[in-house]
Coordinates of C-alpha atoms and ligand atoms in Angstrom, one line a residue:
M1 CA 24.1 -62.3 31.8
K2 CA 28.0 -61.8 30.2
L3 CA 29.1 -61.8 33.8
N4 CA 27.0 -65.5 34.4
N5 CA 28.5 -66.5 31.3
L6 CA 31.7 -65.9 32.2
F7 CA 31.2 -67.8 35.6
L8 CA 29.7 -70.7 33.6
T9 CA 32.7 -70.8 31.3
I10 CA 35.3 -70.7 34.2
V11 CA 33.4 -73.6 36.0
F12 CA 33.9 -75.4 33.0
V13 CA 37.3 -75.3 32.7
I14 CA 38.0 -75.7 36.4
S15 CA 35.6 -79.0 35.8
V16 CA 37.7 -80.3 33.3
A17 CA 40.7 -79.1 34.8
V18 CA 39.9 -81.5 37.9
L19 CA 39.3 -84.4 35.3
F20 CA 42.8 -84.0 33.8
F21 CA 44.2 -83.7 37.2
V22 CA 42.8 -86.6 38.8
A23 CA 43.1 -88.7 35.4
G24 CA 46.7 -87.6 35.9
I25 CA 47.1 -88.7 39.7
S26 CA 46.1 -91.6 38.8
F27 CA 47.8 -92.8 36.0
K28 CA 51.0 -91.3 38.1
H29 CA 49.8 -93.2 40.9
V30 CA 49.3 -96.8 38.9
S31 CA 53.0 -96.0 37.2
Q32 CA 54.6 -95.8 40.7
L33 CA 52.9 -99.0 41.9
N34 CA 54.2 -100.5 38.7
K35 CA 57.2 -99.1 39.3
S36 CA 57.4 -100.3 43.1
Q37 CA 56.5 -103.6 41.8
K38 CA 59.3 -103.5 39.7
L39 CA 61.9 -102.5 42.2
E40 CA 60.8 -105.3 44.4
A41 CA 61.3 -108.2 41.7
H42 CA 64.7 -106.4 40.8
T43 CA 65.5 -106.6 44.5
Y44 CA 64.3 -110.2 44.7
E45 CA 66.6 -111.0 41.9
V46 CA 69.7 -109.5 43.1
K47 CA 68.9 -111.8 46.1
L48 CA 68.3 -114.7 44.2
E49 CA 71.8 -114.3 41.8
L50 CA 73.4 -113.6 45.5
E51 CA 72.1 -116.6 46.9
K52 CA 73.0 -118.6 43.3
F53 CA 76.6 -117.2 43.8
F54 CA 76.5 -118.4 47.3
S55 CA 75.7 -121.7 46.2
A56 CA 78.2 -121.7 42.8
M57 CA 80.9 -120.9 45.6
K58 CA 80.0 -123.6 48.0
S59 CA 79.8 -126.3 45.7
A60 CA 83.3 -125.1 44.6
E61 CA 84.3 -125.5 48.1
T62 CA 82.9 -129.0 48.4
N63 CA 84.2 -130.3 45.0
N64 CA 88.0 -129.1 45.4
R65 CA 87.8 -130.4 49.1
G66 CA 86.2 -134.0 47.9
Y67 CA 89.2 -133.7 45.2
V68 CA 91.7 -132.8 48.3
I69 CA 90.7 -136.3 50.0
T70 CA 90.0 -138.7 47.2
K71 CA 92.3 -137.3 44.3
D72 CA 89.2 -138.2 42.2
S73 CA 90.0 -136.0 39.0
T74 CA 86.2 -135.9 38.2
F75 CA 85.5 -133.2 41.6
L76 CA 87.9 -131.1 39.9
Q77 CA 85.9 -131.0 36.6
S78 CA 83.0 -129.8 38.4
V79 CA 84.9 -127.4 40.4
E80 CA 86.0 -126.0 36.9
N81 CA 81.8 -125.7 36.4
S82 CA 81.0 -123.7 39.5
K83 CA 83.6 -121.3 38.9
K84 CA 82.3 -120.6 35.0
E85 CA 78.7 -120.9 37.2
L86 CA 80.4 -118.0 39.5
F87 CA 81.6 -115.3 37.1
Q88 CA 77.9 -115.7 35.3
N89 CA 76.6 -114.7 38.4
I90 CA 78.9 -111.8 39.6
K91 CA 77.9 -110.8 35.8
A92 CA 74.4 -111.2 36.5
I93 CA 74.5 -109.1 39.6
K94 CA 76.6 -106.3 38.2
N95 CA 74.4 -105.8 35.6
L96 CA 71.3 -105.9 38.2
T97 CA 73.3 -103.0 40.2
K98 CA 74.6 -100.7 37.8
D99 CA 72.4 -97.7 39.0
N100 CA 73.3 -98.6 42.6
P101 CA 77.4 -97.5 43.2
K102 CA 77.2 -98.8 46.6
Q103 CA 76.1 -102.4 45.7
L104 CA 78.6 -102.4 42.5
E105 CA 81.4 -101.4 44.4
H106 CA 80.3 -104.6 46.6
I107 CA 80.3 -106.8 43.5
I108 CA 83.4 -105.6 42.6
Q109 CA 84.9 -106.5 45.7
I110 CA 83.2 -109.8 45.6
E111 CA 84.8 -110.5 42.2
K112 CA 88.0 -109.6 43.4
I113 CA 88.2 -111.6 46.8
T114 CA 86.6 -115.0 44.4
K115 CA 89.3 -114.4 42.1
E116 CA 91.8 -114.7 44.9
R117 CA 89.8 -117.6 46.5
L118 CA 89.6 -119.5 43.6
Y119 CA 93.4 -119.1 43.2
I120 CA 93.8 -120.5 46.8
L121 CA 91.6 -123.3 45.7
Q122 CA 93.9 -124.4 42.8
K123 CA 96.8 -124.2 45.3
L124 CA 95.6 -126.3 47.3
V125 CA 94.7 -128.8 44.9
Q126 CA 98.2 -128.6 43.6
I127 CA 99.9 -128.5 47.1
S128 CA 97.4 -132.0 48.0
T129 CA 98.8 -133.6 44.9
E130 CA 102.8 -133.3 46.0
K131 CA 102.3 -133.1 49.9
S132 CA 100.5 -134.3 52.4
T133 CA 97.3 -132.2 54.1
Q134 CA 99.3 -131.8 57.3
D135 CA 102.3 -129.6 55.5
P136 CA 102.2 -126.1 56.9
E137 CA 101.7 -124.4 53.5
F138 CA 99.0 -126.5 52.7
Q139 CA 97.9 -125.7 56.3
R140 CA 98.5 -121.9 55.5
Y141 CA 96.6 -121.5 52.1
F142 CA 93.5 -123.7 54.0
I143 CA 93.7 -120.9 56.6
E144 CA 93.9 -118.2 54.0
G145 CA 90.8 -119.5 52.0
R146 CA 88.9 -119.4 54.9
N147 CA 89.2 -115.8 55.6
K148 CA 88.6 -115.3 51.8
M149 CA 85.0 -117.1 52.6
D150 CA 84.4 -115.1 55.7
S151 CA 85.3 -111.7 53.7
I152 CA 83.1 -113.2 50.8
N153 CA 80.4 -113.5 53.2
L154 CA 80.1 -110.7 54.9
Q155 CA 80.5 -108.8 51.7
I156 CA 77.0 -110.8 50.5
A157 CA 75.5 -109.7 53.6
D158 CA 76.2 -106.7 53.3
M159 CA 74.7 -106.8 49.9
T160 CA 71.7 -108.4 50.8
R161 CA 70.8 -106.4 53.8
H162 CA 71.1 -103.0 52.0
E163 CA 68.8 -104.3 49.1
T164 CA 66.6 -105.6 51.8
E165 CA 66.3 -101.7 53.4
L166 CA 66.2 -100.5 49.9
L167 CA 62.9 -102.9 49.4
E168 CA 61.3 -101.5 52.8
E169 CA 62.0 -97.9 51.9
R170 CA 60.3 -97.8 48.7
K171 CA 57.4 -100.1 49.6
L172 CA 57.2 -97.2 52.7
M173 CA 57.0 -94.7 49.9
T174 CA 54.5 -96.5 48.1
K175 CA 52.6 -96.7 50.9
K176 CA 52.5 -92.7 52.1
D177 CA 51.9 -91.8 48.0
M178 CA 49.0 -94.4 48.5
M179 CA 47.5 -92.9 51.5
I180 CA 47.8 -89.1 50.3
T181 CA 46.7 -89.4 46.9
P182 CA 42.9 -90.7 47.5
I183 CA 42.3 -87.8 49.6
I184 CA 43.6 -85.2 47.3
I185 CA 41.3 -86.8 44.8
Y186 CA 39.1 -86.9 47.5
I187 CA 39.2 -83.3 48.3
I188 CA 39.7 -82.2 44.8
L189 CA 36.4 -84.3 43.6
L190 CA 34.2 -82.8 46.4
L191 CA 36.0 -78.7 44.8
A192 CA 34.4 -80.0 41.5
L193 CA 30.9 -81.1 42.8
L194 CA 30.7 -78.2 44.7
M195 CA 31.2 -75.7 41.5
I196 CA 29.1 -78.1 39.5
S197 CA 26.3 -77.8 41.6
L198 CA 27.2 -74.2 41.8
A199 CA 27.0 -73.8 38.0
F200 CA 23.8 -75.5 38.2
I201 CA 22.0 -73.6 40.4
K202 CA 23.3 -70.7 38.5
I203 CA 21.8 -72.6 34.8
Y204 CA 18.4 -73.0 36.8
R205 CA 18.4 -69.3 37.5
N206 CA 19.6 -68.4 34.2
L207 CA 16.8 -70.4 32.9
N208 CA 13.8 -69.2 34.7
K209 CA 15.4 -66.0 34.2
I210 CA 15.6 -67.0 30.3
K211 CA 11.9 -68.1 30.6
S212 CA 10.3 -64.8 32.3
I213 CA 12.5 -62.6 29.7
N214 CA 10.5 -64.6 26.8
K215 CA 7.3 -64.0 28.3
E216 CA 8.2 -60.6 29.0
L217 CA 9.0 -60.4 25.6
M218 CA 5.9 -62.1 24.5
L219 CA 3.8 -59.8 26.1
K220 CA 5.7 -56.8 24.4
N221 CA 5.2 -58.6 21.0
H222 CA 1.6 -59.0 21.6
S223 CA 1.2 -55.3 22.8
S224 CA 3.1 -54.3 19.9
Q225 CA 1.2 -56.0 17.5
M226 CA -1.9 -54.6 19.0
T227 CA -0.9 -51.1 19.2
E228 CA -0.5 -51.7 15.2
S229 CA -3.3 -52.7 14.9
I230 CA -5.1 -49.9 17.1
A231 CA -3.3 -47.3 15.5
N232 CA -3.8 -48.5 11.5
Y233 CA 0.1 -49.0 11.0
G234 CA 2.2 -51.6 10.3
T235 CA 6.1 -52.1 10.5
W236 CA 9.0 -54.1 8.7
Q237 CA 12.6 -54.0 9.0
W238 CA 15.8 -53.7 5.8
H239 CA 18.5 -55.9 7.7
I240 CA 21.3 -54.3 5.5
S241 CA 24.1 -56.7 6.2
D242 CA 22.3 -59.8 4.6
N243 CA 19.5 -57.8 2.8
T244 CA 16.7 -59.2 3.9
Y245 CA 13.4 -58.1 5.4
V246 CA 10.8 -58.7 7.8
F247 CA 7.4 -57.5 7.9
S248 CA 4.9 -57.4 10.9
D249 CA 1.6 -58.9 10.7
N250 CA -0.3 -55.7 10.1
L251 CA 1.8 -54.7 7.4
Y252 CA 0.3 -57.4 5.4
R253 CA -3.8 -56.6 6.7
I254 CA -3.0 -52.7 5.9
F255 CA -2.2 -53.6 2.3
G256 CA -5.3 -56.4 2.4
F257 CA -3.1 -59.4 2.7
E258 CA -3.2 -62.2 5.1
P259 CA -0.5 -62.4 8.0
T260 CA -0.4 -66.2 7.0
E261 CA 0.0 -66.4 3.5
S262 CA 3.1 -67.5 2.2
K263 CA 5.7 -65.2 2.5
I264 CA 5.7 -62.2 0.5
D265 CA 8.6 -59.7 0.1
L266 CA 8.7 -56.2 -1.3
E267 CA 8.1 -56.6 -5.2
D268 CA 4.6 -58.3 -4.1
F269 CA 3.8 -55.0 -1.9
M270 CA 4.8 -53.3 -5.3
I271 CA 2.1 -54.4 -7.0
V272 CA -0.4 -53.2 -4.3
V273 CA 0.8 -49.2 -5.1
H274 CA -1.3 -47.3 -6.9
P275 CA -0.1 -47.0 -11.2
D276 CA 0.2 -43.0 -10.4
D277 CA 1.9 -43.8 -7.3
R278 CA 4.4 -46.5 -8.9
D279 CA 7.4 -44.4 -9.8
L280 CA 7.6 -42.6 -6.6
V281 CA 7.7 -45.3 -4.8
I282 CA 10.4 -47.1 -7.1
E283 CA 12.3 -43.6 -6.8
K284 CA 12.3 -44.0 -2.8
V285 CA 13.3 -47.9 -3.2
Q286 CA 16.3 -46.5 -4.7
E287 CA 16.9 -43.7 -2.6
M288 CA 17.1 -46.1 0.8
Q289 CA 19.4 -48.7 -1.2
E290 CA 21.9 -45.9 -1.9
K291 CA 21.4 -44.2 1.5
K292 CA 20.6 -46.6 3.9
H293 CA 17.4 -44.2 5.0
F294 CA 14.4 -42.2 2.6
T295 CA 12.9 -39.1 3.4
P296 CA 9.3 -39.5 4.0
F297 CA 6.8 -39.8 1.8
R298 CA 2.8 -40.5 1.1
H299 CA 1.4 -42.7 -1.7
R300 CA -2.2 -44.8 -2.4
I301 CA -2.4 -48.3 -2.9
I302 CA -5.3 -50.2 -4.3
R303 CA -6.0 -52.9 -1.4
A304 CA -5.3 -56.1 -2.1
N305 CA -8.6 -57.8 -0.6
D306 CA -11.1 -54.8 -1.7
G307 CA -9.2 -53.0 -4.3
E308 CA -10.4 -50.0 -2.1
I309 CA -7.8 -46.5 -2.4
R310 CA -6.3 -45.8 0.4
Y311 CA -3.3 -43.1 1.7
I312 CA -0.5 -44.6 3.5
L313 CA 2.6 -42.6 5.1
I314 CA 6.0 -44.0 4.9
N315 CA 8.7 -43.0 7.2
N316 CA 11.8 -44.6 8.7
K317 CA 14.9 -44.2 10.7
L318 CA 18.5 -46.4 10.3
V319 CA 19.0 -48.0 13.9
T320 CA 21.9 -50.1 15.1
D321 CA 20.9 -53.9 17.1
G322 CA 22.4 -55.3 19.9
Y323 CA 24.9 -56.8 17.6
N324 CA 26.6 -53.4 16.5
K325 CA 24.5 -54.5 13.0
E326 CA 22.5 -51.9 11.3
Y327 CA 19.1 -52.3 9.9
L328 CA 16.4 -49.8 9.0
L329 CA 12.8 -49.7 10.7
V330 CA 10.5 -48.6 8.6
T331 CA 6.7 -47.5 9.6
T332 CA 3.9 -47.8 7.1
T333 CA 0.7 -46.3 8.3
D334 CA -2.9 -45.8 7.0
I335 CA -3.7 -42.2 6.7
T336 CA -7.0 -42.6 4.7
D337 CA -9.6 -41.4 7.4
H338 CA -7.1 -38.4 8.7
I339 CA -6.7 -37.2 4.7
K340 CA -10.4 -37.5 4.2
A341 CA -10.9 -35.7 7.2
K342 CA -8.5 -33.0 6.8
Q343 CA -10.3 -32.8 3.0
L344 CA -13.7 -32.2 4.4
L345 CA -12.5 -29.7 7.0
E346 CA -10.7 -28.1 4.7
N347 CA -13.9 -28.1 2.5
R348 CA -16.0 -26.8 5.5
N349 CA -13.3 -24.0 6.1
R350 CA -13.8 -22.5 2.4
E351 CA -17.5 -22.9 2.4
L352 CA -17.1 -21.0 5.8
E353 CA -14.7 -18.5 4.4
A354 CA -17.0 -17.7 1.9
S355 CA -19.9 -17.1 3.6
N356 CA -17.6 -14.8 6.3
K357 CA -17.5 -12.3 3.1
E358 CA -20.7 -12.5 1.7
L359 CA -21.6 -11.8 5.2
S360 CA -19.3 -9.2 5.5
A361 CA -19.7 -8.1 2.1
F362 CA -23.8 -7.6 2.5
N363 CA -22.9 -5.7 6.1
Y364 CA -20.7 -3.4 4.2
I365 CA -22.8 -2.8 1.8
A366 CA -26.3 -2.5 4.4
S367 CA -24.3 -0.2 6.1
H368 CA -22.8 1.6 3.3
D369 CA -26.6 1.8 1.3
L370 CA -28.3 3.0 5.1
Q371 CA -26.5 6.1 5.2
E372 CA -28.1 7.7 2.0
P373 CA -31.7 7.4 3.5
L374 CA -30.4 8.6 6.6
R375 CA -28.9 11.6 5.1
K376 CA -32.2 12.7 3.7
I377 CA -33.5 11.8 7.4
E378 CA -31.3 14.4 8.6
T379 CA -31.6 16.7 5.9
F380 CA -35.1 17.0 5.9
I381 CA -35.0 17.5 9.7
S382 CA -33.1 20.3 9.7
R383 CA -34.9 21.9 7.1
L384 CA -38.3 21.1 8.7
L385 CA -36.2 22.6 11.9
D386 CA -34.7 26.0 9.8
K387 CA -37.6 26.8 7.6
D388 CA -41.3 25.5 9.7
Y389 CA -39.9 25.4 13.5
Q390 CA -43.0 28.3 14.3
N391 CA -45.5 26.5 12.3
I392 CA -44.5 23.1 14.8
S393 CA -47.0 22.4 17.8
D394 CA -44.9 21.6 20.4
S395 CA -45.5 18.2 20.8
G396 CA -44.6 17.8 17.2
K397 CA -41.2 19.7 18.2
Q398 CA -40.6 17.0 21.3
Y399 CA -41.3 14.6 18.4
I400 CA -38.7 15.8 15.5
E401 CA -36.0 16.1 18.9
R402 CA -36.4 12.4 19.3
I403 CA -36.3 11.5 15.7
K404 CA -33.4 13.7 15.3
Y405 CA -31.8 12.0 18.6
S406 CA -32.1 8.7 16.9
A407 CA -31.3 9.5 13.5
G408 CA -27.7 10.6 15.1
R409 CA -27.6 7.4 17.3
M410 CA -28.2 5.5 14.0
R411 CA -25.5 7.6 12.0
L412 CA -23.1 6.1 15.4
L413 CA -24.8 2.4 14.4
I414 CA -23.8 2.6 10.8
N415 CA -20.0 4.5 11.5
D416 CA -19.3 1.7 13.8
L417 CA -20.7 -1.3 11.6
L418 CA -19.1 0.2 8.9
Q419 CA -15.6 0.4 10.5
F420 CA -16.3 -3.1 12.3
S421 CA -16.5 -4.6 8.5
R422 CA -13.6 -3.0 7.2
T423 CA -11.7 -4.4 10.1
N424 CA -12.7 -7.8 8.4
R425 CA -10.9 -6.8 5.3
T426 CA -7.3 -9.1 4.8
D427 CA -6.0 -6.6 1.9
Q428 CA -5.3 -4.1 4.3
A429 CA -1.6 -2.6 3.7
I430 CA 1.1 -3.5 6.6
E431 CA 3.5 -1.3 7.1
H432 CA 6.7 -0.8 9.2
K433 CA 5.4 1.9 11.5
D434 CA 6.4 3.5 14.7
L435 CA 3.3 3.3 17.3
N436 CA 4.2 6.6 19.3
E437 CA 3.1 8.4 15.7
L438 CA -0.1 6.4 15.6
F439 CA -0.5 7.5 19.6
D440 CA -0.2 11.1 18.6
L441 CA -2.2 10.7 15.7
A442 CA -5.5 8.9 18.1
I443 CA -4.7 11.8 20.7
Q444 CA -5.3 14.8 18.3
E445 CA -8.5 12.8 17.3
L446 CA -9.4 12.8 20.7
F447 CA -8.8 16.2 21.4
Q448 CA -11.6 17.8 21.7
R449 CA -13.5 14.7 24.4
I450 CA -9.8 15.3 26.2
D451 CA -10.3 19.0 26.4
D452 CA -14.1 18.7 27.5
T453 CA -13.4 16.0 30.2
G454 CA -10.1 17.7 31.3
A455 CA -8.9 14.0 31.1
T456 CA -4.8 13.5 31.4
I457 CA -3.6 10.8 29.3
H458 CA 0.2 9.6 30.6
L459 CA 2.5 8.1 27.8
N460 CA 4.8 6.4 30.4
S461 CA 6.8 4.2 28.1
T462 CA 8.0 4.9 24.6
L463 CA 6.2 2.3 21.8
P464 CA 7.9 0.3 19.8
T465 CA 8.0 0.5 15.9
L466 CA 6.2 -2.8 14.5
Q467 CA 4.8 -4.6 11.3
V468 CA 1.1 -3.4 11.8
V469 CA -1.8 -1.6 9.3
P470 CA -1.1 1.8 11.0
F471 CA -5.0 2.7 10.9
Q472 CA -6.4 -0.5 12.6
I473 CA -3.9 0.4 15.7
Q474 CA -4.7 3.9 15.6
Q475 CA -8.0 2.8 15.9
V476 CA -7.3 0.7 18.9
F477 CA -5.7 2.9 20.9
I478 CA -8.6 6.2 19.9
N479 CA -11.1 2.9 21.1
L480 CA -9.6 1.8 24.1
I481 CA -8.6 5.8 25.5
G482 CA -12.2 7.2 24.4
N483 CA -14.0 4.5 26.3
S484 CA -11.7 5.4 29.3
I485 CA -12.8 9.0 28.9
K486 CA -16.5 7.6 28.2
Y487 CA -16.5 5.9 31.3
S488 CA -15.2 8.1 33.8
K489 CA -16.7 8.7 37.2
Q490 CA -19.0 11.8 37.3
D491 CA -17.2 15.1 38.8
V492 CA -13.9 13.3 38.5
P493 CA -11.6 13.9 35.5
P494 CA -10.2 10.7 33.9
V495 CA -6.6 9.6 33.9
V496 CA -5.1 7.2 31.5
N497 CA -1.9 5.6 32.0
I498 CA -0.2 4.0 29.1
D499 CA 2.9 1.6 30.0
V500 CA 5.1 -0.8 27.5
E501 CA 6.8 -3.3 28.4
K502 CA 8.5 -6.5 26.5
V503 CA 7.5 -9.9 27.3
D504 CA 8.0 -13.5 26.9
H505 CA 6.2 -17.2 28.2
S506 CA 8.9 -16.8 31.4
S507 CA 7.9 -13.2 32.6
D508 CA 4.4 -13.7 31.6
V509 CA 2.1 -16.5 31.9
R510 CA -0.2 -15.2 29.3
V511 CA 2.0 -15.2 27.1
P512 CA 2.0 -18.4 25.0
D513 CA 5.1 -20.7 25.2
N514 CA 6.3 -20.4 22.0
K515 CA 9.4 -18.4 22.5
E516 CA 8.3 -15.4 21.0
K517 CA 8.2 -11.9 22.3
Y518 CA 5.5 -9.6 22.8
Y519 CA 5.0 -5.9 23.3
K520 CA 2.6 -5.6 26.4
I521 CA 0.4 -2.2 26.0
T522 CA -1.5 -1.9 29.1
F523 CA -4.0 1.0 29.4
R524 CA -5.4 1.8 33.1
D525 CA -7.9 4.4 34.1
N526 CA -9.7 5.7 37.0
G527 CA -13.3 5.4 36.0
I528 CA -16.2 3.6 36.9
G529 CA -14.6 -0.2 36.1
F530 CA -17.1 -3.1 35.8
K531 CA -17.1 -7.0 37.4
Q532 CA -14.7 -9.1 36.5
E533 CA -17.2 -11.6 35.8
Y534 CA -17.9 -9.2 32.4
A535 CA -14.6 -9.1 31.4
E536 CA -14.6 -11.7 28.5
R537 CA -18.2 -10.9 27.5
I538 CA -17.6 -7.3 26.6
F539 CA -15.2 -7.8 23.7
G540 CA -18.3 -9.7 21.8
L541 CA -20.5 -8.1 19.5
F542 CA -23.3 -5.0 20.9
N543 CA -22.5 -6.3 24.3
R544 CA -23.0 -3.4 27.0
L545 CA -22.7 -3.0 30.8
H546 CA -23.6 0.6 31.1
N547 CA -26.9 2.5 30.8
K548 CA -27.7 3.1 27.2
D549 CA -29.1 6.7 28.2
E550 CA -26.3 7.6 30.9
Y551 CA -23.3 6.2 28.4
I552 CA -23.8 6.7 24.9
G553 CA -22.1 4.0 22.2
T554 CA -23.2 0.8 20.6
G555 CA -21.1 -2.3 21.6
I556 CA -18.7 -2.6 18.8
G557 CA -15.8 -0.8 19.8
L558 CA -14.0 -3.4 22.0
S559 CA -15.3 -6.2 19.0
I560 CA -13.4 -3.5 17.0
C561 CA -9.9 -4.0 19.1
K562 CA -10.1 -7.7 19.6
K563 CA -10.5 -8.2 15.6
I564 CA -7.8 -5.7 15.0
V565 CA -5.4 -7.2 17.6
E566 CA -6.4 -11.3 16.6
N567 CA -5.5 -9.6 12.8
H568 CA -2.2 -9.1 14.4
H569 CA -1.5 -12.4 15.8
G570 CA -2.3 -10.7 19.4
F571 CA -4.3 -11.1 22.2
I572 CA -5.9 -8.5 24.6
F573 CA -7.0 -8.8 28.1
A574 CA -9.7 -6.5 30.2
E575 CA -9.6 -6.5 34.1
G576 CA -12.1 -4.1 35.9
K577 CA -12.9 -3.3 39.3
P578 CA -16.3 -1.5 40.4
D579 CA -15.6 2.5 41.5
I580 CA -11.8 1.8 41.0
G581 CA -10.9 1.6 37.1
S582 CA -10.3 -0.5 34.5
E583 CA -6.9 -2.0 32.6
F584 CA -7.0 -3.6 29.4
T585 CA -4.3 -5.1 28.3
V586 CA -2.6 -5.7 24.5
Y587 CA -0.4 -7.9 23.4
L588 CA 1.5 -7.4 19.9
P589 CA 3.8 -9.9 18.6
D590 CA 7.7 -8.1 18.2
K591 CA 7.9 -8.4 14.7
A592 CA 9.6 -5.4 13.7
Ligands
ADP1 P1 -18.9 1.1 23.8 O1 -18.7 1.8 24.7 O2 -19.5 1.5 22.4 O3 -20.9 0.6 24.3 P2 -17.7 -1.1 23.7 O4 -17.4 -2.2 22.8 O5 -16.4 0.0 23.5 O6 -18.7 -0.4 23.0 O7 -17.4 -1.7 25.3 C1 -18.4 -2.1 25.1 C2 -18.9 -2.3 26.9 O8 -17.6 -2.3 27.9 C3 -19.3 -1.1 27.2 O9 -20.6 -0.7 26.7 C4 -19.0 -0.6 28.6 O10 -19.9 -1.3 29.8 C5 -17.5 -1.3 28.8 N1 -16.4 -0.9 28.8 C6 -15.5 -0.5 27.5 N2 -14.6 0.5 28.4 C7 -14.7 0.6 29.7 C8 -13.7 1.4 30.4 N3 -13.0 1.8 30.5 N4 -14.3 1.1 31.8 C9 -15.4 0.9 32.2 N5 -16.1 0.1 31.1 C10 -15.8 -0.3 30.2

């Protein structure tokens, strides 16, 4: 657009210049015509004066001759008149030719010869009065007089010729000028016409462009209005330089006004602000006027059309328009539905938390209380076995063995359940702990089982020191290594390899893209493994994959591990290959 404007300005300037040029040339042309006409008239005037002079000279000569022949003195009077006339003519010619040195020289010469000729005429009158015309003196003067007359004629002829030549020259020049000028004007006009045509095409194209831009703008405006209405927000601009406001249609609607209502300003919007939030809004308006922007805030309104209380979020950004003028762009979003949904969610969360706590407490109390009758069952069985064993029949002995076994299983289950409910408690003390120490304690606890099975445990790297609930992490180590020992292949002593690595999202895709670093602890064994499709299911409560009689357990151990790792904001994965082994990977955030 800028280039187009420059082009149109250039065309306009050139067109104006062409007009001035053509007008100038026409003016010059007319004044030249005028001048050449004047010069022509001047030439005719000179010629006329010369003819007048010649005829006065002739008249002087004729009258002089009349006197010589008749001796009538009236002829002399006429000679005197012609003389006066002659000098007036000379003066007039001098005046007319003063700007032409050549002609001036001629007329001076003519004046000189005229004076001599007049003197000879006078002499002839004088001699003819005293002597005969046949007298040699008279004859001499007479001949000399004729010669002078010839010289005068010659000078006049020269002057007339010179004037005629000048006239021809001027006529030729004017003719030439007259011929070239229209061609130049014509060419320049053509050029101007061309430029104006180009300018017209440009203007036409620009107009079309403006039309399509306008259409686009209208579309954008329409879709922005639609967006506002769909997303339930309105916008307004505060033009700082002239302190004016522009409000979008949807802003009116959000506040419960009709966009067609007569223009409303900032004060009108204040009327609908909830009385309890009015001070906050006034404070924000002041902040806006002082700093040209304000920190985003939330307030309530009592909607003008239905009196409903709505929640409004106000945000803003100081921007500069295309003309380098600053204005504040403000968005006003109706967040009532969002707030209500959030409140509902918070209420549900609170209810869920309460019911979880209740459930946990129930689990704990039930498990705890179950210990007492179980202990009694175990005590009575052992008394029965100690004192009355001989009196019991063989089948009775078998029943008692089964009761003993079931009671053992029940103890295991109660212990695991108690442990699981303990991991749910959030009031556990977090400590800055070296995980190597916790690992050693876990190994000590597993010592008997390691010894019985001939297992080897390799800690291949040093474990980190982290912020943890120590007994929980120790429990994770016990459960994972314990499982590797439990689910080992028959006649193959278990081997467990533990590796430690520090990772982030760029080095391990399992790590979330949150710029945090994690310690990845991998437990790899050579046991019976499992099908990969069960890799997630085994972390569920009471889920077991293998034969209950072959492998004693409750299906709680891995649930405990998952719960503990998640309590520490980490995560756990399992990978298994049947008959090859299993791999459990724990990720703990690097929080030292
Ligand atoms: P439990 O061992 O008491 O049955 P867990 O929650 O510890 O309960 O484990 C759930 C199930 O996952 C186990 O029953 C077993 O089938 C499978 N499992 C756990 N660890 C391993 C492992 N190292 N190798 C093979 N299977 C395993």
